[in-house]
Coordinates of C-alpha atoms and ligand atoms in Angstrom, one line a residue:
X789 CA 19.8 -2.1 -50.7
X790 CA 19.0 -4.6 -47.9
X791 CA 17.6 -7.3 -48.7
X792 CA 14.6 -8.4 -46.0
X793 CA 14.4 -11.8 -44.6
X794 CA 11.7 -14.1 -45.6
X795 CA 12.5 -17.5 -44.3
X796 CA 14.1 -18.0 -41.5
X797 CA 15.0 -21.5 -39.9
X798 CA 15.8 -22.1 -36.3
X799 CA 17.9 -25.0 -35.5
X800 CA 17.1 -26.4 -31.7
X801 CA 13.3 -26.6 -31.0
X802 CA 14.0 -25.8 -27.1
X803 CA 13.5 -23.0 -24.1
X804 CA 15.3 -20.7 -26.6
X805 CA 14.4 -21.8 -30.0
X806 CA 11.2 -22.6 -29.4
X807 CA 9.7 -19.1 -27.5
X808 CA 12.1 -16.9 -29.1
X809 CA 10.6 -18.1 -32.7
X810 CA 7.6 -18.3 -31.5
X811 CA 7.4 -14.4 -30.7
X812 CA 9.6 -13.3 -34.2
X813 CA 6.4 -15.9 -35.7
X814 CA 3.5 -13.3 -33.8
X815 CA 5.4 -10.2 -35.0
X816 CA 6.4 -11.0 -38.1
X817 CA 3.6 -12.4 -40.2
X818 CA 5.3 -12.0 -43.2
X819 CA 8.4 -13.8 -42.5
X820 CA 8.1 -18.0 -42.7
X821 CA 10.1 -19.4 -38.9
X822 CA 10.4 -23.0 -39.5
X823 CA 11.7 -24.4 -35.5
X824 CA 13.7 -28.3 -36.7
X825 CA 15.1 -30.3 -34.3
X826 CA 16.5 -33.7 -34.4
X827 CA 14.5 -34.9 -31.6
X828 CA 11.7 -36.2 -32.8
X829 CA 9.1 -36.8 -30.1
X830 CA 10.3 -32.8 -29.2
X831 CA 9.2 -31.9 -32.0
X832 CA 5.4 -34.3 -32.1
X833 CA 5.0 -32.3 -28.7
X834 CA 4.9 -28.9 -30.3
X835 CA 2.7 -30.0 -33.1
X836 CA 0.2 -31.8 -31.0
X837 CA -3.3 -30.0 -31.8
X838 CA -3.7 -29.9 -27.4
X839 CA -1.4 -26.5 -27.2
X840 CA -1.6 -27.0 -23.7
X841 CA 0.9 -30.7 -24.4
X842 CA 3.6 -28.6 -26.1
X843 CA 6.9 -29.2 -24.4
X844 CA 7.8 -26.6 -22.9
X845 CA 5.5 -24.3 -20.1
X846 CA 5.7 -20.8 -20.8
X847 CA 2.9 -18.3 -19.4
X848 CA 1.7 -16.9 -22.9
X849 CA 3.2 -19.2 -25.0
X850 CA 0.6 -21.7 -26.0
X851 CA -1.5 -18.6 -26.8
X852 CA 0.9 -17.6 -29.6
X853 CA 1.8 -21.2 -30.7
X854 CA -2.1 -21.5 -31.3
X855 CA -2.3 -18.3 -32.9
X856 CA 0.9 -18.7 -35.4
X857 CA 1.4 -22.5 -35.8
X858 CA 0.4 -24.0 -39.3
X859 CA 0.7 -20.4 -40.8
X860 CA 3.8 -18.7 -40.5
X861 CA 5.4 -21.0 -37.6
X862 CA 6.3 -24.7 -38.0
X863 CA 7.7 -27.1 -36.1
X864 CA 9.4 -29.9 -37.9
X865 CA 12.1 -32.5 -37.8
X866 CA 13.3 -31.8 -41.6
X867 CA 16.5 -30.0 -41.1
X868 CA 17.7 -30.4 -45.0
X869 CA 14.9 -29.0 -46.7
X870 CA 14.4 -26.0 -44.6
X871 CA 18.4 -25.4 -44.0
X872 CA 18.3 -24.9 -47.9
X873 CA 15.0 -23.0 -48.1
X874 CA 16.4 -20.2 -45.2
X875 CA 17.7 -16.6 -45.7
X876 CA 18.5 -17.0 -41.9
X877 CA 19.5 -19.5 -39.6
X878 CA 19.5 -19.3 -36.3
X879 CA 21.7 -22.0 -33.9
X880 CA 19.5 -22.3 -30.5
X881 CA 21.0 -25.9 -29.6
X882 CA 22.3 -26.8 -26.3
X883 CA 26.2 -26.2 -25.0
X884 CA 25.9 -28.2 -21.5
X885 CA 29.4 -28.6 -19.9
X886 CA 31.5 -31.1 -21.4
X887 CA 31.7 -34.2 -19.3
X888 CA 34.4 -35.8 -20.4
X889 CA 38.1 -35.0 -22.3
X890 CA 40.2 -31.8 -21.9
X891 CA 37.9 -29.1 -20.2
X892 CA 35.2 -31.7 -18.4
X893 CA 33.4 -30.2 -16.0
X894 CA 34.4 -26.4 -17.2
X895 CA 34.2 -26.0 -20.7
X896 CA 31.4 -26.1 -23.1
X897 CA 30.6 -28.9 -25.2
X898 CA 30.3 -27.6 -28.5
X899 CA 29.6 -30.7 -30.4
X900 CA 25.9 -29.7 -31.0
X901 CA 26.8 -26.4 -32.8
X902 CA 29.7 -27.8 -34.5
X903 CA 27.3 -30.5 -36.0
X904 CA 24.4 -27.6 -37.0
X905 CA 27.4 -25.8 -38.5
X906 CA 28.7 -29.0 -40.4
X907 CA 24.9 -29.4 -41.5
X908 CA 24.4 -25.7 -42.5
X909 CA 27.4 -26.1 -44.8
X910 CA 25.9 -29.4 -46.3
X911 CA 22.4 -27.9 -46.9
X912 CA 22.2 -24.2 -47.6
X913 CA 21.9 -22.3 -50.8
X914 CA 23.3 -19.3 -51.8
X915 CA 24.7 -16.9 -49.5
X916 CA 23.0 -17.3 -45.7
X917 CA 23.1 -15.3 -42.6
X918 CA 24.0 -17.8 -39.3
X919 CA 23.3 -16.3 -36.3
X920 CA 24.4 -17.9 -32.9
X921 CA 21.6 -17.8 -30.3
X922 CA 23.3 -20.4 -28.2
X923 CA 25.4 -19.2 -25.6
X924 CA 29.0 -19.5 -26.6
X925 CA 32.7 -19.3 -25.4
X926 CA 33.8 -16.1 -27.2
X927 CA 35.7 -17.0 -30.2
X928 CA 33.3 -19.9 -31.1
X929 CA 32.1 -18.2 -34.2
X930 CA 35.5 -18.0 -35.7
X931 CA 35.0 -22.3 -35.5
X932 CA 31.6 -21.9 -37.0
X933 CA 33.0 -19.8 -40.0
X934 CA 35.5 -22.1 -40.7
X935 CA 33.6 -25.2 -40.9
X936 CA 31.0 -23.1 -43.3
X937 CA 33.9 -22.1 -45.4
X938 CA 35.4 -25.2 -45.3
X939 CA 32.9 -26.5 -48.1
X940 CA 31.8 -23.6 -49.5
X941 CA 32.9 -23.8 -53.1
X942 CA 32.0 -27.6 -54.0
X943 CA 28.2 -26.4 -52.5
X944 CA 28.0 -23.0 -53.9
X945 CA 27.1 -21.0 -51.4
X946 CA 28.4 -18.4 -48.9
X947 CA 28.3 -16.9 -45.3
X948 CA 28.0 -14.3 -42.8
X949 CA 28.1 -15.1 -39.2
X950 CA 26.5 -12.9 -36.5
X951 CA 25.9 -13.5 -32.7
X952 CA 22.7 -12.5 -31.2
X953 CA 23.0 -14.1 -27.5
X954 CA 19.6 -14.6 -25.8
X955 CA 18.6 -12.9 -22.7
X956 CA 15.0 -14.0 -22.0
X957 CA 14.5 -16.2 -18.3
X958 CA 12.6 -18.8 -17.8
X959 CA 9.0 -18.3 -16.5
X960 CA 8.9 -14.7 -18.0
X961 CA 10.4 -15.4 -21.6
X962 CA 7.7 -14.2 -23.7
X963 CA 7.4 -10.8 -22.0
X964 CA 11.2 -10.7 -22.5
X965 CA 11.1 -11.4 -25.8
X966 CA 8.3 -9.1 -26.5
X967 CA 10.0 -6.2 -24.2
X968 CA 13.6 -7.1 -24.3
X969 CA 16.1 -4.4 -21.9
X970 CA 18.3 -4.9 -25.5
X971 CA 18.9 -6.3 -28.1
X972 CA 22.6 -7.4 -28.6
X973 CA 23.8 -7.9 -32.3
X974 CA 27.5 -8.7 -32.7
X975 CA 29.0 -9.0 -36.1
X976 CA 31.4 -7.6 -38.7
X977 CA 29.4 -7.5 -41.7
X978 CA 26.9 -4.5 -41.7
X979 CA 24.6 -5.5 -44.0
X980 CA 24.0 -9.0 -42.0
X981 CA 23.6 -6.7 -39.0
X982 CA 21.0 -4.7 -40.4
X983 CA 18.9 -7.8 -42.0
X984 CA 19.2 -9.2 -38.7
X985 CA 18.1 -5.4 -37.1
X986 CA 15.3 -5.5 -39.5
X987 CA 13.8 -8.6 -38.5
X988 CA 13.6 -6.7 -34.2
X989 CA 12.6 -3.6 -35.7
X990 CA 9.4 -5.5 -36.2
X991 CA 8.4 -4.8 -32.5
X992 CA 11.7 -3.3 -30.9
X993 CA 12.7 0.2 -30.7
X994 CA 16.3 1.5 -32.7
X995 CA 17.7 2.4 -29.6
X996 CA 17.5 -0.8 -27.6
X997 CA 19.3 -2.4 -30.3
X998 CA 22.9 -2.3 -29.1
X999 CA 25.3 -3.6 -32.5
X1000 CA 29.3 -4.9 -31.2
X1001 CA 32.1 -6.7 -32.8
X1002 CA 31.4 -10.7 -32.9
X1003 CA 33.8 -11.2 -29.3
X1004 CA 32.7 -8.1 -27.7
X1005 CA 28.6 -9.9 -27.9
X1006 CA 29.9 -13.8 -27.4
X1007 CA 31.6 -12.3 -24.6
X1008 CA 28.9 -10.1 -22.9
X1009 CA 26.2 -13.1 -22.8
X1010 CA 28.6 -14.5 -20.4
X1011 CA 29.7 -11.9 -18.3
X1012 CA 25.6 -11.1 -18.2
X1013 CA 24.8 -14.2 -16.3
X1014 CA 28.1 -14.1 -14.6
X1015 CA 27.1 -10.9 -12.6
X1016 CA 23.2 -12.1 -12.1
X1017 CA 24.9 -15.6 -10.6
X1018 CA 27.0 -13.4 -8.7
X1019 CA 24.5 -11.0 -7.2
X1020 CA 22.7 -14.0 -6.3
X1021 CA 25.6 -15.7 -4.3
X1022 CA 26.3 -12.4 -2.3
X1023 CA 23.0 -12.1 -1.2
X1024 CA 23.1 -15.9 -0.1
X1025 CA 26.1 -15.1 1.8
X1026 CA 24.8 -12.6 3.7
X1027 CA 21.5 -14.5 4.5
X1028 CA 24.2 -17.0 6.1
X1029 CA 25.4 -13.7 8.2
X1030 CA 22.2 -12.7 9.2
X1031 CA 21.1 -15.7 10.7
X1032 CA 23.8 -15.6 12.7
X1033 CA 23.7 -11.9 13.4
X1034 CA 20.1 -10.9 14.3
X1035 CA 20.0 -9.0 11.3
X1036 CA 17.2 -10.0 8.8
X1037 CA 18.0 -10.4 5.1
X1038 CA 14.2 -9.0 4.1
X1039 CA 15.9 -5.5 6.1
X1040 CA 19.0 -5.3 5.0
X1041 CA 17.9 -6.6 0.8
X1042 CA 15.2 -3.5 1.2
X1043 CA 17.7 -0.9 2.6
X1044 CA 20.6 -1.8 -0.4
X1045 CA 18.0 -1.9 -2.9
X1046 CA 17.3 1.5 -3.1
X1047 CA 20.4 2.9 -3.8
X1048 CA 20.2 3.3 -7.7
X1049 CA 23.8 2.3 -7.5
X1050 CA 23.1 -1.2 -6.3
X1051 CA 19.5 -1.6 -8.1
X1052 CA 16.6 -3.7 -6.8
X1053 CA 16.4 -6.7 -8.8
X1054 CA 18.3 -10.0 -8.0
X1055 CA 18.6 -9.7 -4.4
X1056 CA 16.1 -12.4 -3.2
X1057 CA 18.6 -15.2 -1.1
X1058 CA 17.4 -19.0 -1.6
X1059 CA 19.0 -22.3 -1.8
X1060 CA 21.1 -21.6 -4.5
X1061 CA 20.8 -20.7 -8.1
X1062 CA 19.4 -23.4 -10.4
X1063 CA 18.6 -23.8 -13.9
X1064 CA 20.6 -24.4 -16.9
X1065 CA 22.7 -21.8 -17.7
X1066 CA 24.7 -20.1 -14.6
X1067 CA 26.6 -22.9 -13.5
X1068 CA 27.7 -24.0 -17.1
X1069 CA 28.6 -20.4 -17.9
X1070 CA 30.0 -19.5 -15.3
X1071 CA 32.1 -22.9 -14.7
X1072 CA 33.4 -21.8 -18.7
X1073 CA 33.9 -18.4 -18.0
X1074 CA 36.2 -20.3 -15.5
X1075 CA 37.8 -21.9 -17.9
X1076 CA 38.5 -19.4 -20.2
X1077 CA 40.2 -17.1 -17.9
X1078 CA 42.3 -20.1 -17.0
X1079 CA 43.2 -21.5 -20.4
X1080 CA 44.3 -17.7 -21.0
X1081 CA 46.6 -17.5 -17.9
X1082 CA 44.3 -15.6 -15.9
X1083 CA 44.6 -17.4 -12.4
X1084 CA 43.1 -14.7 -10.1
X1085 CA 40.3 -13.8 -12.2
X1086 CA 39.3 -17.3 -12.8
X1087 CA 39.4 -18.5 -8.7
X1088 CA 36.9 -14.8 -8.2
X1089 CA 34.5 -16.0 -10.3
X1090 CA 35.3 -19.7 -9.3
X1091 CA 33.5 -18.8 -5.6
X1092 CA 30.6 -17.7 -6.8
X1093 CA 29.9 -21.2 -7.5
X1094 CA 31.6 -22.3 -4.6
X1095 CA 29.1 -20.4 -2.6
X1096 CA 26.3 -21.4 -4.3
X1097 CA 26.9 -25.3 -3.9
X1098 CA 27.8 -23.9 0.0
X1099 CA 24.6 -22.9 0.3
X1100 CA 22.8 -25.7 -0.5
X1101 CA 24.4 -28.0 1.5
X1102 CA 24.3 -25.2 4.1
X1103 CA 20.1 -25.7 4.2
X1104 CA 20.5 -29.4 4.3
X1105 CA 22.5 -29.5 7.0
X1106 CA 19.8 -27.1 9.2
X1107 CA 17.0 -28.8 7.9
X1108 CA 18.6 -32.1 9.8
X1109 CA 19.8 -30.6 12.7
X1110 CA 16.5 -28.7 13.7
X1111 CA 14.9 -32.3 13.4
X1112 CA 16.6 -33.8 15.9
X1113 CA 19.8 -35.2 13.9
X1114 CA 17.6 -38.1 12.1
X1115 CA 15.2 -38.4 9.5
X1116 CA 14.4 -41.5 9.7
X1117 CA 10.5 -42.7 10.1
X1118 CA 10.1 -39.0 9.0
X1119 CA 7.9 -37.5 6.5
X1120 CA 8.7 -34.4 5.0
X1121 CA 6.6 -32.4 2.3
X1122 CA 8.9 -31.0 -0.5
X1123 CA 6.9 -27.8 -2.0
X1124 CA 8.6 -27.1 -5.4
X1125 CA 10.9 -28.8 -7.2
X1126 CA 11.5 -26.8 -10.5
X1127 CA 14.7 -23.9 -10.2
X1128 CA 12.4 -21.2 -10.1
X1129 CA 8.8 -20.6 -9.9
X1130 CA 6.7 -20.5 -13.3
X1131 CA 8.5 -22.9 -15.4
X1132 CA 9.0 -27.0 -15.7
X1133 CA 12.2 -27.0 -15.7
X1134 CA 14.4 -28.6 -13.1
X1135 CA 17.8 -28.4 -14.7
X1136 CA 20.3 -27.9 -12.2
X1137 CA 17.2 -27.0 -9.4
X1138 CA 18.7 -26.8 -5.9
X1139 CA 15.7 -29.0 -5.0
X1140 CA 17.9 -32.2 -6.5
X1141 CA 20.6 -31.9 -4.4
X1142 CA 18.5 -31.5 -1.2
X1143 CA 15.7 -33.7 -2.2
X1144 CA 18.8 -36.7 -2.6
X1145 CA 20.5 -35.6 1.0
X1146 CA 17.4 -36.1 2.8
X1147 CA 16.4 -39.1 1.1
X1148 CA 20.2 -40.4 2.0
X1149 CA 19.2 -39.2 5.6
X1150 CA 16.5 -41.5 5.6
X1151 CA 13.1 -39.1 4.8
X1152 CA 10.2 -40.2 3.0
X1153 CA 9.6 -37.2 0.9
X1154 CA 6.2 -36.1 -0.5
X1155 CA 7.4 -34.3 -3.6
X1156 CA 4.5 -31.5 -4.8
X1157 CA 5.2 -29.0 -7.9
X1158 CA 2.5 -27.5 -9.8
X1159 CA 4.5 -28.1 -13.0
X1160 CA 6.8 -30.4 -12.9
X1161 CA 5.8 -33.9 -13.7
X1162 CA 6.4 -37.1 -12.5
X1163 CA 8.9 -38.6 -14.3
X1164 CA 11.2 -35.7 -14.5
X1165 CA 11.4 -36.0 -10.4
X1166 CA 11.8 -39.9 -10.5
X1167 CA 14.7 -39.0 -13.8
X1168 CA 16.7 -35.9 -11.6
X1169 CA 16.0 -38.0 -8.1
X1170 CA 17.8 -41.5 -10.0
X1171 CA 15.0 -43.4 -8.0
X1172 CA 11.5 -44.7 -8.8
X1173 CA 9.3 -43.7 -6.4
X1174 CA 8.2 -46.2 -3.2
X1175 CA 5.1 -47.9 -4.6
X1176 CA 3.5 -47.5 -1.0
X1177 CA 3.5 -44.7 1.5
X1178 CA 5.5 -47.3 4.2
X1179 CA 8.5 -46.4 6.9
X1180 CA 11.4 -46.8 4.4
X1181 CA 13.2 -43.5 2.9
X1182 CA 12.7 -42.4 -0.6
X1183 CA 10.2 -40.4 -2.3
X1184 CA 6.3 -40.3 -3.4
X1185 CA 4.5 -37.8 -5.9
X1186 CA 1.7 -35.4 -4.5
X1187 CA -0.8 -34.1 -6.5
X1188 CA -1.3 -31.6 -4.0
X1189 CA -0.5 -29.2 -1.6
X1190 CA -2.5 -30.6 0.7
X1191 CA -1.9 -34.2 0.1
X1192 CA 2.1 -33.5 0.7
X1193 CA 1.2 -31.7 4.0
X1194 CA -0.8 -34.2 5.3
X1195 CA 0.8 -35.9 8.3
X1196 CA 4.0 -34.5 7.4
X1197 CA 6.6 -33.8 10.1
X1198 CA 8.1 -30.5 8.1
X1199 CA 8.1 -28.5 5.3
X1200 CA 10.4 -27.7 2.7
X1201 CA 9.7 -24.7 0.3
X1202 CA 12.0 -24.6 -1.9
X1203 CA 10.4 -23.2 -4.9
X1204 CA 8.7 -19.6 -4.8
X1205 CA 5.2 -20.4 -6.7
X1206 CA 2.6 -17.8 -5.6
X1207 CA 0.7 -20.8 -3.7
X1208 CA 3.0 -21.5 -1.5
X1209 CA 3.3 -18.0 -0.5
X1210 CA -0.5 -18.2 0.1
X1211 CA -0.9 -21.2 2.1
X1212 CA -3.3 -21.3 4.5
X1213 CA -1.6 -22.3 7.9
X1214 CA -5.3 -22.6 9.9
X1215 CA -5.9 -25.3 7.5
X1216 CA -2.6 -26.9 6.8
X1217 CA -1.4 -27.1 10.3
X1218 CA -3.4 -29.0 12.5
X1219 CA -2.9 -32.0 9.5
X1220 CA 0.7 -31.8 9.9
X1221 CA 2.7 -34.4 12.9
X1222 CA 3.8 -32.5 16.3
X1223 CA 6.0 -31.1 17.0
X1224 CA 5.8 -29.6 13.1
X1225 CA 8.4 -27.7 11.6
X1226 CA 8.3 -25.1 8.2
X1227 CA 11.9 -24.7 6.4
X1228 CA 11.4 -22.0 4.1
X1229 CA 14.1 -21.6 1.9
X1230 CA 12.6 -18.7 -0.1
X1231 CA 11.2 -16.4 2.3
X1232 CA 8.1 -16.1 0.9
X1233 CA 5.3 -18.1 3.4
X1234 CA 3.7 -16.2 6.4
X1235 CA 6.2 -17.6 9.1
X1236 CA 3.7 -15.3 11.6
X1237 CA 0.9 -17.1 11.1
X1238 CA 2.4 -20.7 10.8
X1239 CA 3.7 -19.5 14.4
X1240 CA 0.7 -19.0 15.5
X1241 CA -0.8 -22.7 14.4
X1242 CA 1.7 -23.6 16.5
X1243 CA 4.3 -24.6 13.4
X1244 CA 8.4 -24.1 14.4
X1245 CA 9.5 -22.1 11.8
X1246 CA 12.7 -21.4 9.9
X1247 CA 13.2 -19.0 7.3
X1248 CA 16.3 -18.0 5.3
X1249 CA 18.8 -14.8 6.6
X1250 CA 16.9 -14.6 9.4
X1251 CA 17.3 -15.5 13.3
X1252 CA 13.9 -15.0 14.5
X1253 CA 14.3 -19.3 15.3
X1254 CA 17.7 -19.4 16.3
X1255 CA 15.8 -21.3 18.9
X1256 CA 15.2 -24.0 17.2
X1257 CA 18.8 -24.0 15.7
X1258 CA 21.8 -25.7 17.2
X1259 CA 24.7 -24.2 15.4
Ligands
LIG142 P1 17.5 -27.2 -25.0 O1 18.3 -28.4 -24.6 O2 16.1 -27.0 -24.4 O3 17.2 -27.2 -26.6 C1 18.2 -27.5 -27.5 C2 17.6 -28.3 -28.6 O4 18.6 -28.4 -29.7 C3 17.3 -29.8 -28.2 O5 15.9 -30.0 -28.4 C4 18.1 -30.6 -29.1 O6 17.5 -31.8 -29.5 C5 18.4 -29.7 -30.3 N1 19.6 -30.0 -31.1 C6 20.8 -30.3 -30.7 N2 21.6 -30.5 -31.7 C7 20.9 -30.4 -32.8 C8 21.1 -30.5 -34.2 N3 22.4 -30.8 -34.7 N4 20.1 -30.4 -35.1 C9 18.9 -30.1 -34.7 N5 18.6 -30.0 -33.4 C10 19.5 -30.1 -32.4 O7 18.4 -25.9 -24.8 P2 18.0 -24.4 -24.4 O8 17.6 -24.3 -23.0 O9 17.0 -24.0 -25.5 O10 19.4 -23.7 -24.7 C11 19.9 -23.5 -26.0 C12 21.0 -22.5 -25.9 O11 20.5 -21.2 -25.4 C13 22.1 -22.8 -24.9 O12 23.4 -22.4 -25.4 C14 21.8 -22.0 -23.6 O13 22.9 -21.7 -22.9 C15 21.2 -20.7 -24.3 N6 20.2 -20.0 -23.4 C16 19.3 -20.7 -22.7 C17 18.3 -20.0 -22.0 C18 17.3 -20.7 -21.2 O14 16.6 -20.0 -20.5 N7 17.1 -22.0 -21.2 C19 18.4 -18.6 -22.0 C20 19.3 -17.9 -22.7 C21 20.3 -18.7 -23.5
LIG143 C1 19.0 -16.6 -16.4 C2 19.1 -15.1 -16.7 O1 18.3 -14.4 -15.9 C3 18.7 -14.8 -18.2 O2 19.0 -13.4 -18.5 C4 19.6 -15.7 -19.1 O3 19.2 -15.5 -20.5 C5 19.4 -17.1 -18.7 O4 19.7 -17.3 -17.3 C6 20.2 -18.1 -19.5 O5 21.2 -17.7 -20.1 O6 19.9 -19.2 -19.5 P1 17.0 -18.2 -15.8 O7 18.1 -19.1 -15.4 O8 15.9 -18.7 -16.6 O9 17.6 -16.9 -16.5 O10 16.3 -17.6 -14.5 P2 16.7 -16.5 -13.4 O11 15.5 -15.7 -13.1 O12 17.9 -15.8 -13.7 O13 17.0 -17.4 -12.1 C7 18.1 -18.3 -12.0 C8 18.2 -18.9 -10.6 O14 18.5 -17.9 -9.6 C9 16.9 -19.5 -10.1 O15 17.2 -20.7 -9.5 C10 16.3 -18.5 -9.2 O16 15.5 -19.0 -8.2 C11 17.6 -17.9 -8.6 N1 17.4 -16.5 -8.1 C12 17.1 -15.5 -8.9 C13 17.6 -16.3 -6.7 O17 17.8 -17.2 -5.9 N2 17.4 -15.0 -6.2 C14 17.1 -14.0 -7.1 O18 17.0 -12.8 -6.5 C15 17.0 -14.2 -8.4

């Protein structure tokens, strides 16, 4: 008979480990999630009674931190105690590209799993269920499985590894974690599979759980994002065409999206995918198809990121040209500078590398973002921001739309939050410097009726301002 899981202990309190327990916590009231990380000020941030301080921004996620923490959810830095306690542990650390060594820049780092593993093998009792929630090179659990086994007898205690990638996006993880497309369980032991099944069951239909060998579910995590990065990088490179055309991207995104074939999601152009994940697994997905011979397949996948950096640097260089070739004396309002809109994280945001070249072309930026704070901009930016609001280039924090606006010569959207595609131009424009330009990188703002405030505009995979653009 299957024996049901009771305690289960996440290792990696972050955008995975913490909303992904947090929703097994609300549906599950009978199982105990204890989230440990070794960071302990991480960890003092999801305990802190003000929900609203925990670390991470989810929409819906304080809600169920308040409802679960202190009963069946705990956050805590005591990783022996509840390694040993756990029927289940789950391995939600972070695999950022290595940076140095054979691999840098391409491969995965795997020294934060490798050291959960090493702990895992120190710690637990009896036999345990490991489950890889990280995203890993395929293979990686055969590495995990030997370092558990490696100790094994003089501990007393056995193992079965499983991988259960995570699919959930920022800004929308707890309503992908509550109504998940699938649920993807890759194992060889069957009875680990169903305890693991069990524990979805909870809330999640049979049929969307989808059961595979361990490489066939390591592998597909990758290949997921690689197709999401790569639908993202087409689209962006026929925004570029359409500028150039007359076409307009909004036309031509509406008229593929229909077809079934193609599908509707994923075709919004911008300046480039951000956030944690596609570049790193996409630039080890890279590296695997390399390291196993597999030149052309790698360098296919290899310009999807090419494009994606192209892009950016593409915007930058517009954004200069339509003001005149300089920037400097020139204030120019940044609206959003997290990767995507609803979240606080700027990992990888497009907004860095654009926010640096204008600074480098001498701009005084006025940096707004409803979430992001202000030392995350002055950590990603590598500059302290200019203590007064003088001539020189660099950047200052805005606490508001309307503060960043305010005699700016242009603005930057480079972040989709719902306010900015509400702004109200009447108000907004006669603050701005003339002549007063609008770069919207997102395609979301009401370029008609910034027009008509008299407001140049430019708006990605389109031509309507060619005018204002010297190719
Ligand atoms: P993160 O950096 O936010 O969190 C990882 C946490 O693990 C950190 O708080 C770190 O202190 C902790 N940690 C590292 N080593 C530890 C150890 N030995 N013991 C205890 N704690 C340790 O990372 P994340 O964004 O949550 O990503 C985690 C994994 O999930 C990555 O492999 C990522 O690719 C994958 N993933 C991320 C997302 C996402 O939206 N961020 C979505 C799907 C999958
Ligand atoms: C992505 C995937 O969507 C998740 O399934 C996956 O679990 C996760 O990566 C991961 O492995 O980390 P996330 O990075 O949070 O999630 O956000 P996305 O919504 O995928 O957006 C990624 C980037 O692409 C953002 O910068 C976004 O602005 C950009 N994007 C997205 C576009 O430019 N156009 C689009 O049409 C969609």
């Amino acid at each position: 008979m299957t024996k049901h899981i009771k305690n289960i202990c996440c290792i990696g309190a972050g955008y995975v480990g913490g909303p992904t327990m947090a929703v097994i916590a609300d549906r599950c009231h009978n199982i105990s999630v204890n989230v440990v990380d070794i960071n302990k000020d991480r960890i003092n941030r999801w305990n802190n009674p003000d929900v609203s301080q925990i670390p991470i921004y989810e929409p819906g996620l304080s809600d169920i931190v308040l409802r679960r923490r202190g009963k069946n959810l705990h956050f805590s830095t005591s990783l022996k105690e509840n390694i040993a306690k756990a029927d289940m542990i789950f391995i939600s650390v972070n695999t950022p590209t290595k940076t140095k060594g054979i691999g840098a820049g391409k491969a995965s780092d795997l020294k934060w799993v490798e050291s959960s593993a090493r702990q895992i093998s120190k710690f637990a009792k009896g036999f345990t269920i490991v489950v890889e929630k990280s995203t890993l090179p395929v293979k990686t659990a055969q590495v995990i499985k030997e370092i558990l086994e490696s100790s094994k007898k003089e501990n007393h205690n056995s193992f079965s590894v499983l991988s259960n990638p995570e699919f959930l996006a920022e800004g929308t993880a707890i309503n992908d974690l509550e109504n998940p497309d699938r649920v993807l369980i890759g194992g060889d032991d069957q009875q680990s599979i169903e305890q693991l099944s069990n524990v979805y069951l909870n809330w999640i239909k049979k049929e969307k759980i989808i059961t595979t060998n361990l490489w066939s579910s390591e592998l597909s995590k990758l290949i997921s994002n690689a197709f999401l990065a790569q639908r993202i990088s087409s689209i962006n490179s026929v925004s570029a065409l359409c500028e150039t055309t007359g076409a307009d991207i909004k036309e031509v995104s509406e008229a593929i999206r229909t077809d079934k074939r193609i599908g509707k999601y994923f075709l919004n152009p911008g300046p480039g995918f951000g956030g944690s994940c596609f570049k790193k697994d996409i630039s080890n997905l890279v590296y695997i198809c390399d390291y196993y011979g597999l030149k052309e397949v790698s360098a296919y996948w290899q310009k999807v990121l090419d494009i994606n950096n192209w892009q950016s640097e593409r915007i930058l260089n517009i954004i200069v040209k339509n003001l005149f070739g300089t920037l400097s004396g020139k204030k120019i309002s940044i609206l959003g500078f997290a990767f995507k809109a609803n979240t606080n994280d700027t990992r990888e945001s497009p907004a860095i590398k654009i926010c640096k070249g204008l600074i480098e072309e001498g701009a005084l930026l006025k940096i707004y973002d409803p979430k992001v704070e202000e030392f995350q901009i002055e950590k990603d930016l590598g500059q302290p921001q200019l203590i007064k609001n003088d001539n020189n280039s660099g950047w200052n924090f805005s606490k508001s739309l309307l503060d960043s606006t305010k005699s700016a010569d242009a603005i930057v959207i480079l972040t989709e939050w719902l306010e900015f595609e509400q702004i109200d131009w009447e108000e907004v424009a006669p603050m701005m410097r003339k002549p007063s330009f609008i770069f919207d990188t997102r395609g979301i703002s009401n370029i008609n009726d910034a027009e008509k405030y008299g407001i140049k505009c430019w708006r990605i995979g389109s031509n309507l301002n060619n005018k204002y653009y010297d190719k």
